[in-house]
Amino acid sequence: MSARSEPEAGPTGRHAAGLFAAAAMHRDSNGNSLHAPVLVLNASYEPINVCAARRALVLVLKGVAMTEEENGHFLHAARIAIRVPSVIRLLEYRRIPHQSRALSRKNILLRDRNTCQYCATVLPSGELTLDHVIPRSRGGSSTWENLVACCHGCNRRKGNQFPPEAGMKLMREPRAFNLHTSRHIMRLMGRSDDKWRKYLFY
Ligand SMILES: [Zn+2]
């Protein structure tokens, strides 16, 4: 997510890179606000993603996006102060492919709201594991539809069995990430940020 990694970075992009190089020297004062989450809206105002403030500033400085809401912090660099965004909006509409979310442990736990899908216990991420509903040893794959959040107790009890064989039942059918799911995740992330509300809660 560095300015250098932008393939289409023009003069504005290089300018942005220089600003961040300067900002890096003030890491103590700027570090936190540069990692703050920023809501990314499509040109249509549809929420499509969450990124770090640093990435959002690169998009704004390159003219790809504009700031819709600020987070109250400033990035001090090269004798100027830039307001750090809380919400940005892309200036050109982008088609967003469905299911663009990466399959990862973190995203499965987010989808399942850190809840064991067999016994409904809510646990911190570190105390949950991922269960293959159809066990791997019996041909189950690592997909959105076959992975669920699971506590260690249920995971041991289920072992290499299908849920009914172990006398267990899923709370609900695991689904791939869709627009609804990712909006749910954006809502979870934005719950503490009033400025996100009007774009996410309607
Ligand atoms: Zn459990």
Short mmCIF file of C-alpha atoms and ligand atoms in Angstrom, two decimals:
data_model
loop_
_atom_site.label_atom_id
_atom_site.label_comp_id
_atom_site.label_asym_id
_atom_site.label_seq_id
_atom_site.Cartn_x
_atom_site.Cartn_y
_atom_site.Cartn_z
CA MET A 1 0.00 0.00 0.00
CA SER A 2 2.89 2.37 -0.53
CA ALA A 3 2.81 5.22 -2.99
CA ARG A 4 5.58 3.52 -4.93
CA SER A 5 3.42 0.48 -5.62
CA GLU A 6 0.99 2.55 -7.69
CA PRO A 7 1.66 1.52 -11.28
CA GLU A 8 -0.09 4.51 -12.80
CA ALA A 9 1.45 7.08 -10.49
CA GLY A 10 1.94 10.27 -12.46
CA PRO A 11 3.46 13.53 -11.24
CA THR A 12 0.79 13.78 -8.54
CA GLY A 13 1.66 10.28 -7.40
CA ARG A 14 5.34 11.17 -7.08
CA HIS A 15 4.32 14.25 -5.17
CA ALA A 16 2.34 12.03 -2.83
CA ALA A 17 5.31 9.70 -2.42
CA GLY A 18 7.47 12.66 -1.46
CA LEU A 19 4.93 13.79 1.08
CA PHE A 20 4.86 10.39 2.69
CA ALA A 21 8.63 10.23 2.77
CA ALA A 22 8.56 13.53 4.63
CA ALA A 23 5.73 12.30 6.83
CA ALA A 24 7.70 9.19 7.72
CA MET A 25 10.06 11.44 9.66
CA HIS A 26 7.13 12.48 11.83
CA ARG A 27 6.01 8.95 12.35
CA ASP A 28 5.32 9.40 16.03
CA SER A 29 2.75 12.12 15.53
CA ASN A 30 1.31 10.82 12.26
CA GLY A 31 1.72 7.08 12.56
CA ASN A 32 -1.62 6.32 14.18
CA SER A 33 -3.78 8.51 12.01
CA LEU A 34 -2.15 7.09 8.86
CA HIS A 35 -3.31 3.61 9.82
CA ALA A 36 -6.82 4.69 10.73
CA PRO A 37 -9.49 2.96 8.63
CA VAL A 38 -11.09 5.00 5.86
CA LEU A 39 -14.36 4.10 4.18
CA VAL A 40 -14.10 4.03 0.38
CA LEU A 41 -17.22 4.91 -1.60
CA ASN A 42 -17.78 4.29 -5.26
CA ALA A 43 -18.57 7.34 -7.41
CA SER A 44 -22.22 6.37 -6.81
CA TYR A 45 -21.71 6.73 -3.01
CA GLU A 46 -22.05 2.99 -2.58
CA PRO A 47 -19.62 1.81 0.12
CA ILE A 48 -17.19 -0.62 -1.46
CA ASN A 49 -14.16 -1.00 0.74
CA VAL A 50 -12.15 0.02 3.75
CA CYS A 51 -8.50 1.06 3.47
CA ALA A 52 -5.84 2.68 5.62
CA ALA A 53 -5.74 6.48 5.76
CA ARG A 54 -2.33 6.41 4.13
CA ARG A 55 -3.74 4.64 1.06
CA ALA A 56 -6.76 6.96 1.02
CA LEU A 57 -4.48 10.01 0.99
CA VAL A 58 -2.54 8.61 -1.96
CA LEU A 59 -5.82 8.19 -3.87
CA VAL A 60 -6.89 11.75 -3.02
CA LEU A 61 -3.52 13.28 -3.87
CA LYS A 62 -3.47 11.41 -7.18
CA GLY A 63 -6.89 12.80 -8.02
CA VAL A 64 -8.50 9.34 -8.10
CA ALA A 65 -10.76 10.05 -5.13
CA MET A 66 -12.00 13.01 -3.15
CA THR A 67 -12.41 13.41 0.57
CA GLU A 68 -16.04 13.24 1.70
CA GLU A 69 -15.41 13.30 5.44
CA GLU A 70 -12.34 14.15 7.50
CA ASN A 71 -11.24 12.37 10.64
CA GLY A 72 -10.05 15.51 12.44
CA HIS A 73 -6.35 14.70 12.17
CA PHE A 74 -3.76 16.42 10.04
CA LEU A 75 -0.82 14.94 8.21
CA HIS A 76 2.05 17.38 8.57
CA ALA A 77 4.50 17.08 5.74
CA ALA A 78 6.66 19.34 3.62
CA ARG A 79 5.50 22.53 5.37
CA ILE A 80 1.86 21.84 4.58
CA ALA A 81 -0.84 20.17 6.60
CA ILE A 82 -3.23 17.75 4.94
CA ARG A 83 -6.51 16.80 6.53
CA VAL A 84 -6.70 13.03 6.99
CA PRO A 85 -9.90 11.63 5.47
CA SER A 86 -12.41 9.40 7.20
CA VAL A 87 -14.47 8.76 4.07
CA ILE A 88 -13.33 9.12 0.46
CA ARG A 89 -15.22 8.72 -2.80
CA LEU A 90 -13.82 7.56 -6.11
CA LEU A 91 -14.28 10.13 -8.86
CA GLU A 92 -14.85 7.51 -11.55
CA TYR A 93 -17.32 4.67 -11.11
CA ARG A 94 -15.67 1.28 -10.77
CA ARG A 95 -17.36 -2.01 -11.42
CA ILE A 96 -16.78 -4.16 -8.37
CA PRO A 97 -16.57 -7.87 -9.06
CA HIS A 98 -18.67 -10.00 -6.73
CA GLN A 99 -16.85 -12.04 -4.12
CA SER A 100 -13.69 -10.00 -4.40
CA ARG A 101 -12.94 -10.64 -0.73
CA ALA A 102 -10.00 -12.90 -0.06
CA LEU A 103 -10.70 -16.18 1.64
CA SER A 104 -8.83 -15.88 4.90
CA ARG A 105 -9.13 -16.91 8.52
CA LYS A 106 -9.76 -13.28 9.48
CA ASN A 107 -12.57 -12.87 6.96
CA ILE A 108 -14.23 -16.18 7.92
CA LEU A 109 -14.22 -15.11 11.58
CA LEU A 110 -15.64 -11.72 10.59
CA ARG A 111 -18.37 -13.35 8.53
CA ASP A 112 -19.29 -15.65 11.41
CA ARG A 113 -19.05 -12.75 13.91
CA ASN A 114 -16.50 -14.62 16.03
CA THR A 115 -19.22 -17.10 16.91
CA CYS A 116 -18.70 -20.87 17.02
CA GLN A 117 -21.12 -22.06 14.36
CA TYR A 118 -21.98 -25.19 16.34
CA CYS A 119 -22.48 -24.06 19.95
CA ALA A 120 -23.01 -20.29 19.38
CA THR A 121 -20.29 -19.26 21.82
CA VAL A 122 -18.75 -15.87 21.00
CA LEU A 123 -14.98 -15.89 21.54
CA PRO A 124 -11.94 -13.73 20.81
CA SER A 125 -10.29 -14.58 17.46
CA GLY A 126 -7.38 -16.28 19.21
CA GLU A 127 -9.70 -18.79 20.85
CA LEU A 128 -11.46 -19.82 17.65
CA THR A 129 -10.34 -22.19 14.96
CA LEU A 130 -11.68 -22.90 11.48
CA ASP A 131 -13.67 -26.08 10.96
CA HIS A 132 -14.05 -27.83 7.63
CA VAL A 133 -17.76 -28.76 7.65
CA ILE A 134 -17.01 -31.63 5.29
CA PRO A 135 -13.69 -32.83 6.74
CA ARG A 136 -10.64 -32.47 4.54
CA SER A 137 -9.92 -36.17 5.00
CA ARG A 138 -13.27 -36.87 3.33
CA GLY A 139 -12.84 -34.56 0.40
CA GLY A 140 -13.92 -31.26 1.92
CA SER A 141 -12.30 -28.20 0.39
CA SER A 142 -11.13 -24.91 1.89
CA THR A 143 -13.87 -22.67 0.56
CA TRP A 144 -16.27 -20.07 1.94
CA GLU A 145 -19.03 -22.68 1.85
CA ASN A 146 -17.05 -25.32 3.75
CA LEU A 147 -15.22 -23.30 6.42
CA VAL A 148 -16.81 -21.99 9.60
CA ALA A 149 -15.66 -20.43 12.85
CA CYS A 150 -15.49 -23.09 15.54
CA CYS A 151 -14.44 -23.29 19.18
CA HIS A 152 -11.75 -25.80 20.09
CA GLY A 153 -14.20 -27.95 22.07
CA CYS A 154 -16.59 -28.37 19.15
CA ASN A 155 -13.68 -28.89 16.78
CA ARG A 156 -12.37 -31.80 18.89
CA ARG A 157 -15.82 -33.28 19.28
CA LYS A 158 -16.51 -33.17 15.56
CA GLY A 159 -13.14 -34.59 14.53
CA ASN A 160 -13.30 -36.28 11.13
CA GLN A 161 -17.06 -36.52 11.04
CA PHE A 162 -19.81 -34.82 9.14
CA PRO A 163 -21.87 -32.64 11.52
CA PRO A 164 -24.84 -35.08 11.75
CA GLU A 165 -22.50 -38.00 12.50
CA ALA A 166 -21.21 -36.04 15.49
CA GLY A 167 -24.73 -35.05 16.51
CA MET A 168 -23.95 -31.46 15.65
CA LYS A 169 -25.79 -28.87 13.63
CA LEU A 170 -24.62 -25.68 11.98
CA MET A 171 -26.27 -22.46 13.15
CA ARG A 172 -26.60 -21.48 9.52
CA GLU A 173 -25.39 -22.39 6.07
CA PRO A 174 -21.95 -20.88 5.43
CA ARG A 175 -22.03 -18.54 2.45
CA ALA A 176 -19.45 -16.82 0.34
CA PHE A 177 -18.85 -13.15 0.90
CA ASN A 178 -21.32 -11.08 -0.98
CA LEU A 179 -22.13 -7.40 -0.99
CA HIS A 180 -24.36 -7.89 2.05
CA THR A 181 -21.57 -9.57 4.01
CA SER A 182 -18.95 -7.01 3.16
CA ARG A 183 -21.34 -4.23 4.12
CA HIS A 184 -21.85 -6.01 7.42
CA ILE A 185 -18.08 -6.00 7.95
CA MET A 186 -17.81 -2.34 7.01
CA ARG A 187 -20.56 -1.63 9.55
CA LEU A 188 -18.68 -3.52 12.25
CA MET A 189 -15.55 -1.53 11.48
CA GLY A 190 -17.40 1.75 11.24
CA ARG A 191 -19.53 1.33 14.34
CA SER A 192 -17.30 3.72 16.27
CA ASP A 193 -17.11 6.30 13.51
CA ASP A 194 -20.14 8.58 13.29
CA LYS A 195 -18.96 9.92 9.97
CA TRP A 196 -19.39 6.51 8.34
CA ARG A 197 -22.94 6.05 9.51
CA LYS A 198 -24.85 7.92 6.87
CA TYR A 199 -23.11 5.90 4.15
CA LEU A 200 -23.53 2.49 5.79
CA PHE A 201 -26.72 2.54 7.84
CA TYR A 202 -29.77 3.00 5.74
ZN ZN B 1 -18.41 -24.57 19.89
#
